[in-house]
């Protein structure tokens, strides 16, 4: 195999969030499909059964133990655990408690998970949402969603139930990130990280970001864009729960931007599909010309499309034809030939589901690898972990420059 620097990213469909008026919810899927867990693909998350129940049990016990330790350090009083009978697996014909005096049914919990402020209970869809994300996003996805809901319980106990929704949602993400770091550090006796399940769990969280065009000023139920949610989670992961506590005094930067006019709204804020790659190349050239003095701009002629399903016309790198498994659903930089390839159906899917900036962000990562070859970054020829993380970091810098 010739030197092929590859970007791998899970494709996720961004869905709208909705919830009952009083509870704080992480997700509301607009898909009516119910999971068929017996048909779960091999190599993915385990089927619902003992593993799923065990994951729930272990996550609940660990999150309760984590906050028993952390809450007194943050707020100076003992943590009040959520009683076991207030953590409710919602399904048809299961009676749910009233939420601040309002009747709550399985219809409110369907494809959803939420914490009810002041009534102190968590409900989650045990028929659709939790089995589905456990199957599709791996064994850490359900614990991460629970950690987010526990973040709302912490807000409630800290007296912040009446704060602005988007700040409560992002603080809950931040608290979830702090718990995640506790797991990553090996401090959990019950929940362990396995290869790939952290990225998959993060994809599950991103699956429930606000749709493009949401304005946190005008949408009382806004939960945060993908950028907002990842940033909050990352802050908790990097700096601990103490960095999350002051969110109401010093709010984090929120990047949700409303559509500027009717035309912007009609296109979902996106450039036409055929212009996204050329515009992306121009933007990346402009960015990296400022970042790396030795950078030589690329042209649109250096970027080509292919269809990974057309096995008679798979891309060639360094004189070697690549196999379908290597290039399927991927964008890459060929170090030997100095060009970029992208699986066109995959990129079209990202454009349709996420938007133009999703495509440009994908393209930014192999461009970052190109910059690393100029800098002779250690490990770039072998796709070493440090080089992959370095490319991710450059891509984040590009995204920040675009926002600023």
Short mmCIF file of C-alpha atoms in Angstrom, two decimals:
data_model
loop_
_atom_site.label_atom_id
_atom_site.label_comp_id
_atom_site.label_asym_id
_atom_site.label_seq_id
_atom_site.Cartn_x
_atom_site.Cartn_y
_atom_site.Cartn_z
CA UNK A 1 0.00 0.00 0.00
CA UNK A 2 1.39 3.40 -0.98
CA UNK A 3 1.33 6.34 1.36
CA UNK A 4 -2.28 7.43 1.63
CA UNK A 5 -3.28 9.82 4.36
CA UNK A 6 -6.94 9.13 5.12
CA UNK A 7 -9.67 10.93 6.97
CA UNK A 8 -12.35 8.72 8.49
CA UNK A 9 -15.52 10.32 9.82
CA UNK A 10 -18.87 8.90 10.81
CA UNK A 11 -21.78 10.33 8.84
CA UNK A 12 -24.53 11.46 11.14
CA UNK A 13 -27.97 12.82 10.38
CA UNK A 14 -28.70 15.99 12.29
CA UNK A 15 -32.16 15.79 13.81
CA UNK A 16 -34.33 18.37 15.50
CA UNK A 17 -34.67 18.47 19.24
CA UNK A 18 -37.97 18.71 21.03
CA UNK A 19 -39.20 17.95 24.49
CA UNK A 20 -42.05 18.50 26.92
CA UNK A 21 -42.09 22.06 28.22
CA UNK A 22 -40.75 21.30 31.67
CA UNK A 23 -38.20 18.49 31.21
CA UNK A 24 -34.69 19.01 29.91
CA UNK A 25 -34.14 16.69 26.99
CA UNK A 26 -31.11 15.66 25.04
CA UNK A 27 -32.76 14.29 21.95
CA UNK A 28 -35.90 13.96 19.95
CA UNK A 29 -35.52 12.02 16.74
CA UNK A 30 -37.87 12.68 13.86
CA UNK A 31 -37.35 9.15 12.56
CA UNK A 32 -40.25 6.78 12.94
CA UNK A 33 -38.06 3.73 12.45
CA UNK A 34 -37.82 1.34 15.35
CA UNK A 35 -34.62 -0.65 15.77
CA UNK A 36 -34.44 -4.32 14.92
CA UNK A 37 -31.63 -5.26 17.25
CA UNK A 38 -31.45 -8.89 16.21
CA UNK A 39 -30.20 -7.61 12.85
CA UNK A 40 -27.41 -5.46 14.29
CA UNK A 41 -24.32 -5.67 12.04
CA UNK A 42 -21.41 -7.74 13.30
CA UNK A 43 -18.60 -5.73 14.81
CA UNK A 44 -20.92 -2.96 15.98
CA UNK A 45 -22.66 -2.46 19.29
CA UNK A 46 -24.01 -5.52 21.10
CA UNK A 47 -27.64 -6.56 20.81
CA UNK A 48 -30.08 -5.42 23.38
CA UNK A 49 -30.14 -7.84 26.27
CA UNK A 50 -27.78 -8.44 29.15
CA UNK A 51 -25.09 -6.19 27.65
CA UNK A 52 -27.55 -3.32 27.22
CA UNK A 53 -28.98 -3.72 30.71
CA UNK A 54 -25.51 -4.09 32.15
CA UNK A 55 -24.38 -0.91 30.42
CA UNK A 56 -27.31 0.99 31.92
CA UNK A 57 -26.75 -0.37 35.41
CA UNK A 58 -23.01 0.31 35.37
CA UNK A 59 -23.40 3.81 33.96
CA UNK A 60 -26.02 4.83 36.52
CA UNK A 61 -23.95 3.54 39.43
CA UNK A 62 -20.80 5.23 38.19
CA UNK A 63 -22.40 8.60 37.49
CA UNK A 64 -24.04 8.62 40.92
CA UNK A 65 -20.67 7.81 42.53
CA UNK A 66 -18.90 10.48 40.47
CA UNK A 67 -21.27 13.24 41.59
CA UNK A 68 -21.22 12.05 45.21
CA UNK A 69 -17.54 12.99 45.10
CA UNK A 70 -17.65 16.04 42.83
CA UNK A 71 -20.77 17.91 43.96
CA UNK A 72 -19.48 18.87 47.43
CA UNK A 73 -16.28 20.22 45.89
CA UNK A 74 -18.24 22.39 43.46
CA UNK A 75 -21.14 23.56 45.60
CA UNK A 76 -20.18 22.92 49.21
CA UNK A 77 -23.01 20.56 50.11
CA UNK A 78 -23.69 16.84 49.85
CA UNK A 79 -24.98 15.35 46.62
CA UNK A 80 -28.53 13.99 46.76
CA UNK A 81 -28.63 10.89 44.53
CA UNK A 82 -31.52 10.35 42.16
CA UNK A 83 -33.53 7.48 43.67
CA UNK A 84 -33.56 4.28 41.65
CA UNK A 85 -37.34 4.48 41.25
CA UNK A 86 -36.95 7.95 39.69
CA UNK A 87 -34.77 6.64 36.83
CA UNK A 88 -37.49 5.36 34.55
CA UNK A 89 -37.33 3.13 31.50
CA UNK A 90 -40.23 4.60 29.52
CA UNK A 91 -42.34 2.38 27.31
CA UNK A 92 -46.04 2.06 26.47
CA UNK A 93 -48.24 1.42 29.51
CA UNK A 94 -45.47 2.44 31.94
CA UNK A 95 -46.82 5.24 34.13
CA UNK A 96 -44.49 8.23 34.40
CA UNK A 97 -44.48 10.71 37.29
CA UNK A 98 -45.92 14.15 36.80
CA UNK A 99 -43.39 16.76 35.81
CA UNK A 100 -43.94 19.98 37.76
CA UNK A 101 -47.61 19.06 37.96
CA UNK A 102 -47.92 18.24 34.25
CA UNK A 103 -48.96 14.78 33.09
CA UNK A 104 -46.18 13.01 31.16
CA UNK A 105 -46.79 9.99 28.97
CA UNK A 106 -44.66 7.65 26.90
CA UNK A 107 -45.39 9.92 23.94
CA UNK A 108 -43.29 12.61 25.65
CA UNK A 109 -40.42 10.19 26.20
CA UNK A 110 -40.59 8.43 22.84
CA UNK A 111 -37.27 8.87 20.98
CA UNK A 112 -36.21 11.07 23.85
CA UNK A 113 -34.44 11.22 27.18
CA UNK A 114 -35.03 13.95 29.73
CA UNK A 115 -34.61 15.11 33.32
CA UNK A 116 -37.53 16.89 34.97
CA UNK A 117 -36.39 19.85 37.03
CA UNK A 118 -37.90 20.20 40.51
CA UNK A 119 -39.69 16.85 40.15
CA UNK A 120 -36.32 15.05 40.19
CA UNK A 121 -36.67 12.17 37.77
CA UNK A 122 -35.03 10.94 34.57
CA UNK A 123 -37.01 9.15 31.87
CA UNK A 124 -35.58 7.58 28.75
CA UNK A 125 -37.09 5.74 25.81
CA UNK A 126 -36.38 2.08 26.48
CA UNK A 127 -38.06 0.99 23.25
CA UNK A 128 -36.53 3.26 20.61
CA UNK A 129 -33.84 5.77 21.54
CA UNK A 130 -31.58 3.96 23.99
CA UNK A 131 -31.56 0.60 22.21
CA UNK A 132 -30.95 2.39 18.91
CA UNK A 133 -28.03 4.54 20.01
CA UNK A 134 -26.54 1.57 21.87
CA UNK A 135 -26.70 -0.41 18.65
CA UNK A 136 -25.61 2.35 16.27
CA UNK A 137 -23.05 4.25 18.36
CA UNK A 138 -21.57 1.66 20.68
CA UNK A 139 -21.41 0.92 24.37
CA UNK A 140 -20.45 4.42 25.54
CA UNK A 141 -23.32 6.27 23.84
CA UNK A 142 -26.02 5.48 26.42
CA UNK A 143 -23.72 6.36 29.36
CA UNK A 144 -22.85 9.70 27.71
CA UNK A 145 -26.53 10.56 27.22
CA UNK A 146 -27.18 9.63 30.86
CA UNK A 147 -24.22 11.79 31.96
CA UNK A 148 -25.80 14.72 30.10
CA UNK A 149 -29.13 14.17 31.84
CA UNK A 150 -27.36 13.96 35.19
CA UNK A 151 -25.86 17.33 34.35
CA UNK A 152 -29.39 18.72 34.49
CA UNK A 153 -29.90 17.05 37.87
CA UNK A 154 -26.76 18.80 39.10
CA UNK A 155 -28.08 22.14 37.82
CA UNK A 156 -31.32 21.49 39.68
CA UNK A 157 -29.49 20.75 42.93
CA UNK A 158 -27.35 23.85 42.47
CA UNK A 159 -30.44 26.06 42.15
CA UNK A 160 -30.14 26.75 38.42
CA UNK A 161 -33.36 25.18 37.16
CA UNK A 162 -34.71 28.52 35.90
CA UNK A 163 -31.70 29.61 33.85
CA UNK A 164 -31.83 30.04 30.06
CA UNK A 165 -32.31 26.69 28.27
CA UNK A 166 -29.30 26.82 25.98
CA UNK A 167 -26.95 27.55 28.90
CA UNK A 168 -28.42 24.66 30.88
CA UNK A 169 -27.98 22.35 27.90
CA UNK A 170 -24.37 23.36 27.32
CA UNK A 171 -23.53 23.15 31.02
CA UNK A 172 -24.99 19.64 31.05
CA UNK A 173 -22.71 18.80 28.09
CA UNK A 174 -19.77 20.26 29.99
CA UNK A 175 -20.60 18.18 33.09
CA UNK A 176 -20.91 15.11 30.85
CA UNK A 177 -17.43 15.87 29.51
CA UNK A 178 -16.01 16.03 33.02
CA UNK A 179 -17.48 12.61 33.79
CA UNK A 180 -16.09 11.31 30.50
CA UNK A 181 -12.59 12.41 31.51
CA UNK A 182 -13.01 10.50 34.76
CA UNK A 183 -13.72 7.40 32.66
CA UNK A 184 -10.85 8.11 30.24
CA UNK A 185 -8.43 8.44 33.15
CA UNK A 186 -9.37 4.95 34.32
CA UNK A 187 -11.00 6.24 37.52
CA UNK A 188 -14.27 4.44 36.86
CA UNK A 189 -14.62 0.93 38.25
CA UNK A 190 -17.61 0.19 36.05
CA UNK A 191 -17.30 2.03 32.71
CA UNK A 192 -14.26 1.59 30.49
CA UNK A 193 -13.16 3.14 27.22
CA UNK A 194 -12.62 0.83 24.27
CA UNK A 195 -11.07 1.64 20.90
CA UNK A 196 -13.38 3.86 18.88
CA UNK A 197 -16.29 4.07 21.31
CA UNK A 198 -15.43 7.60 22.46
CA UNK A 199 -15.66 8.93 18.90
CA UNK A 200 -18.86 6.97 18.31
CA UNK A 201 -20.44 8.31 21.51
CA UNK A 202 -19.52 11.85 20.48
CA UNK A 203 -21.18 11.21 17.12
CA UNK A 204 -24.33 10.23 19.03
CA UNK A 205 -24.26 13.56 20.86
CA UNK A 206 -23.72 15.49 17.62
CA UNK A 207 -26.67 13.65 16.14
CA UNK A 208 -28.83 15.77 18.44
CA UNK A 209 -27.38 19.22 17.76
CA UNK A 210 -29.68 22.04 16.67
CA UNK A 211 -30.48 22.38 12.99
CA UNK A 212 -28.67 25.07 10.95
CA UNK A 213 -30.31 28.47 11.23
CA UNK A 214 -31.40 28.08 14.84
CA UNK A 215 -30.96 31.27 16.84
CA UNK A 216 -30.36 30.96 20.55
CA UNK A 217 -31.92 34.40 20.99
CA UNK A 218 -35.24 33.44 19.40
CA UNK A 219 -35.53 29.71 20.06
CA UNK A 220 -36.30 29.05 23.75
CA UNK A 221 -35.63 25.33 23.30
CA UNK A 222 -32.25 25.69 21.57
CA UNK A 223 -29.68 23.16 22.76
CA UNK A 224 -26.61 24.34 20.86
CA UNK A 225 -25.04 23.74 17.48
CA UNK A 226 -22.61 20.92 16.90
CA UNK A 227 -19.77 23.35 17.59
CA UNK A 228 -21.39 24.50 20.82
CA UNK A 229 -21.99 21.00 22.12
CA UNK A 230 -18.55 19.67 21.27
CA UNK A 231 -16.90 22.77 22.76
CA UNK A 232 -18.82 22.41 26.02
CA UNK A 233 -18.07 18.70 26.25
CA UNK A 234 -14.41 19.36 25.47
CA UNK A 235 -14.17 22.03 28.16
CA UNK A 236 -15.47 19.63 30.78
CA UNK A 237 -13.13 16.92 29.53
CA UNK A 238 -10.08 19.19 29.53
CA UNK A 239 -10.69 21.33 32.60
CA UNK A 240 -13.02 19.34 34.84
CA UNK A 241 -16.40 20.08 36.39
CA UNK A 242 -15.09 23.25 38.05
CA UNK A 243 -14.82 24.83 34.59
CA UNK A 244 -18.52 24.12 33.97
CA UNK A 245 -19.94 25.60 37.17
CA UNK A 246 -19.59 29.34 36.20
CA UNK A 247 -21.52 29.02 32.90
CA UNK A 248 -24.27 31.38 34.04
CA UNK A 249 -21.88 34.09 35.25
CA UNK A 250 -19.50 33.82 32.28
CA UNK A 251 -21.42 32.13 29.45
CA UNK A 252 -19.47 30.23 26.79
CA UNK A 253 -19.31 31.50 23.22
CA UNK A 254 -22.40 30.32 21.34
CA UNK A 255 -22.04 30.03 17.58
CA UNK A 256 -25.63 29.39 16.53
CA UNK A 257 -26.31 31.91 13.79
CA UNK A 258 -29.81 32.63 12.41
CA UNK A 259 -30.43 32.75 8.66
CA UNK A 260 -29.88 36.24 7.31
CA UNK A 261 -32.76 36.30 4.82
CA UNK A 262 -35.38 34.15 3.09
CA UNK A 263 -32.95 32.96 0.42
CA UNK A 264 -30.48 31.89 3.09
CA UNK A 265 -33.22 29.96 4.86
CA UNK A 266 -34.43 28.37 1.61
CA UNK A 267 -30.96 26.90 0.97
CA UNK A 268 -30.42 25.91 4.60
CA UNK A 269 -27.57 28.43 4.66
CA UNK A 270 -25.67 26.35 2.11
CA UNK A 271 -23.77 27.22 -1.04
CA UNK A 272 -24.82 25.27 -4.16
CA UNK A 273 -23.43 21.74 -4.03
CA UNK A 274 -21.27 22.10 -7.13
CA UNK A 275 -19.49 25.13 -5.67
CA UNK A 276 -18.62 23.72 -2.26
CA UNK A 277 -15.39 21.92 -3.17
CA UNK A 278 -13.97 24.82 -5.28
CA UNK A 279 -14.87 27.34 -2.58
CA UNK A 280 -13.40 25.03 0.06
CA UNK A 281 -10.10 24.81 -1.83
CA UNK A 282 -9.92 28.63 -2.03
CA UNK A 283 -10.69 29.04 1.67
CA UNK A 284 -8.12 26.44 2.70
CA UNK A 285 -5.46 27.97 0.47
CA UNK A 286 -6.14 31.36 2.02
CA UNK A 287 -5.96 29.95 5.55
CA UNK A 288 -2.82 27.87 5.14
CA UNK A 289 -0.99 30.57 3.20
CA UNK A 290 -1.24 32.61 6.39
CA UNK A 291 -0.37 29.70 8.68
CA UNK A 292 2.59 28.05 6.91
CA UNK A 293 5.19 30.24 5.10
CA UNK A 294 6.28 27.33 2.87
CA UNK A 295 2.72 26.48 1.84
CA UNK A 296 2.17 26.08 -1.90
CA UNK A 297 -1.51 26.59 -2.82
CA UNK A 298 -3.40 23.75 -4.44
CA UNK A 299 -5.90 24.16 -7.28
CA UNK A 300 -9.22 22.53 -8.00
CA UNK A 301 -7.34 20.37 -10.52
CA UNK A 302 -5.55 18.72 -7.59
CA UNK A 303 -8.88 17.45 -6.21
CA UNK A 304 -10.79 14.67 -7.90
CA UNK A 305 -13.98 12.71 -7.27
CA UNK A 306 -14.51 8.97 -7.41
CA UNK A 307 -17.24 6.50 -6.51
CA UNK A 308 -16.06 3.81 -4.11
CA UNK A 309 -18.84 1.53 -5.35
CA UNK A 310 -17.35 1.56 -8.85
CA UNK A 311 -14.64 -1.01 -8.27
CA UNK A 312 -13.42 -0.74 -11.88
CA UNK A 313 -12.41 2.90 -11.36
CA UNK A 314 -11.01 3.12 -7.85
CA UNK A 315 -8.43 5.84 -7.15
CA UNK A 316 -4.72 5.28 -7.66
CA UNK A 317 -2.07 6.57 -5.25
CA UNK A 318 1.63 6.25 -6.04
CA UNK A 319 0.87 3.88 -8.91
CA UNK A 320 -1.14 1.50 -6.72
CA UNK A 321 -4.89 1.10 -7.12
CA UNK A 322 -6.60 1.37 -3.75
CA UNK A 323 -9.11 -1.19 -2.56
CA UNK A 324 -12.73 -0.28 -1.84
CA UNK A 325 -12.39 -0.80 1.91
CA UNK A 326 -9.57 1.75 2.09
CA UNK A 327 -11.36 4.58 0.27
CA UNK A 328 -15.05 3.92 0.92
CA UNK A 329 -16.72 6.93 2.60
CA UNK A 330 -13.42 8.77 2.81
CA UNK A 331 -11.46 11.82 1.72
CA UNK A 332 -7.70 11.50 1.49
CA UNK A 333 -4.44 13.16 0.51
CA UNK A 334 -2.09 11.03 -1.62
CA UNK A 335 1.36 11.93 -0.37
CA UNK A 336 3.13 10.38 -3.37
CA UNK A 337 1.06 12.13 -6.03
CA UNK A 338 0.23 15.35 -4.17
CA UNK A 339 -3.49 15.22 -4.89
CA UNK A 340 -6.75 14.78 -3.02
CA UNK A 341 -9.55 12.31 -3.65
CA UNK A 342 -13.06 12.15 -2.27
CA UNK A 343 -15.82 9.58 -2.44
CA UNK A 344 -18.46 11.67 -4.20
CA UNK A 345 -21.63 9.86 -2.98
CA UNK A 346 -20.33 10.10 0.58
CA UNK A 347 -19.61 13.82 0.28
CA UNK A 348 -23.03 14.39 -1.30
CA UNK A 349 -24.59 12.59 1.68
CA UNK A 350 -22.71 14.87 4.09
CA UNK A 351 -23.84 17.93 2.12
CA UNK A 352 -27.47 16.79 2.16
CA UNK A 353 -27.51 15.83 5.85
CA UNK A 354 -25.15 18.34 7.45
CA UNK A 355 -24.46 21.11 4.94
CA UNK A 356 -21.67 22.84 3.10
CA UNK A 357 -19.47 23.42 6.13
CA UNK A 358 -19.59 19.71 6.90
CA UNK A 359 -18.05 19.07 3.48
CA UNK A 360 -15.45 21.83 3.83
CA UNK A 361 -14.46 20.52 7.27
CA UNK A 362 -13.96 17.06 5.78
CA UNK A 363 -11.79 18.57 3.06
CA UNK A 364 -9.83 20.60 5.61
CA UNK A 365 -8.47 17.47 7.25
CA UNK A 366 -6.54 16.06 4.26
CA UNK A 367 -5.37 19.60 3.50
CA UNK A 368 -3.96 19.63 7.04
CA UNK A 369 -2.11 16.42 6.19
CA UNK A 370 -0.66 18.15 3.12
CA UNK A 371 0.62 20.93 5.39
CA UNK A 372 2.16 18.33 7.68
CA UNK A 373 4.11 16.88 4.75
CA UNK A 374 5.54 20.36 4.10
CA UNK A 375 6.50 20.61 7.77
CA UNK A 376 7.88 17.03 7.80
CA UNK A 377 5.56 16.30 10.72
CA UNK A 378 6.66 13.09 12.50
CA UNK A 379 4.55 10.09 11.55
CA UNK A 380 2.62 11.73 8.72
CA UNK A 381 3.80 9.11 6.21
CA UNK A 382 2.45 6.27 8.36
CA UNK A 383 -0.83 7.84 9.50
CA UNK A 384 0.57 7.74 13.04
CA UNK A 385 -1.76 8.72 15.87
CA UNK A 386 0.12 11.96 16.59
CA UNK A 387 -0.15 12.99 12.93
CA UNK A 388 -3.87 12.20 12.83
CA UNK A 389 -4.46 14.25 15.98
CA UNK A 390 -2.30 17.05 14.60
CA UNK A 391 -4.41 17.16 11.44
CA UNK A 392 -7.56 17.27 13.59
CA UNK A 393 -6.07 20.18 15.53
CA UNK A 394 -5.28 22.10 12.34
CA UNK A 395 -8.83 21.44 11.14
CA UNK A 396 -10.19 22.91 14.38
CA UNK A 397 -8.01 25.98 13.84
CA UNK A 398 -9.43 26.39 10.36
CA UNK A 399 -12.99 26.09 11.70
CA UNK A 400 -12.25 28.73 14.34
CA UNK A 401 -10.79 31.05 11.70
CA UNK A 402 -13.92 30.64 9.59
CA UNK A 403 -16.15 31.50 12.54
CA UNK A 404 -14.06 34.49 13.54
#
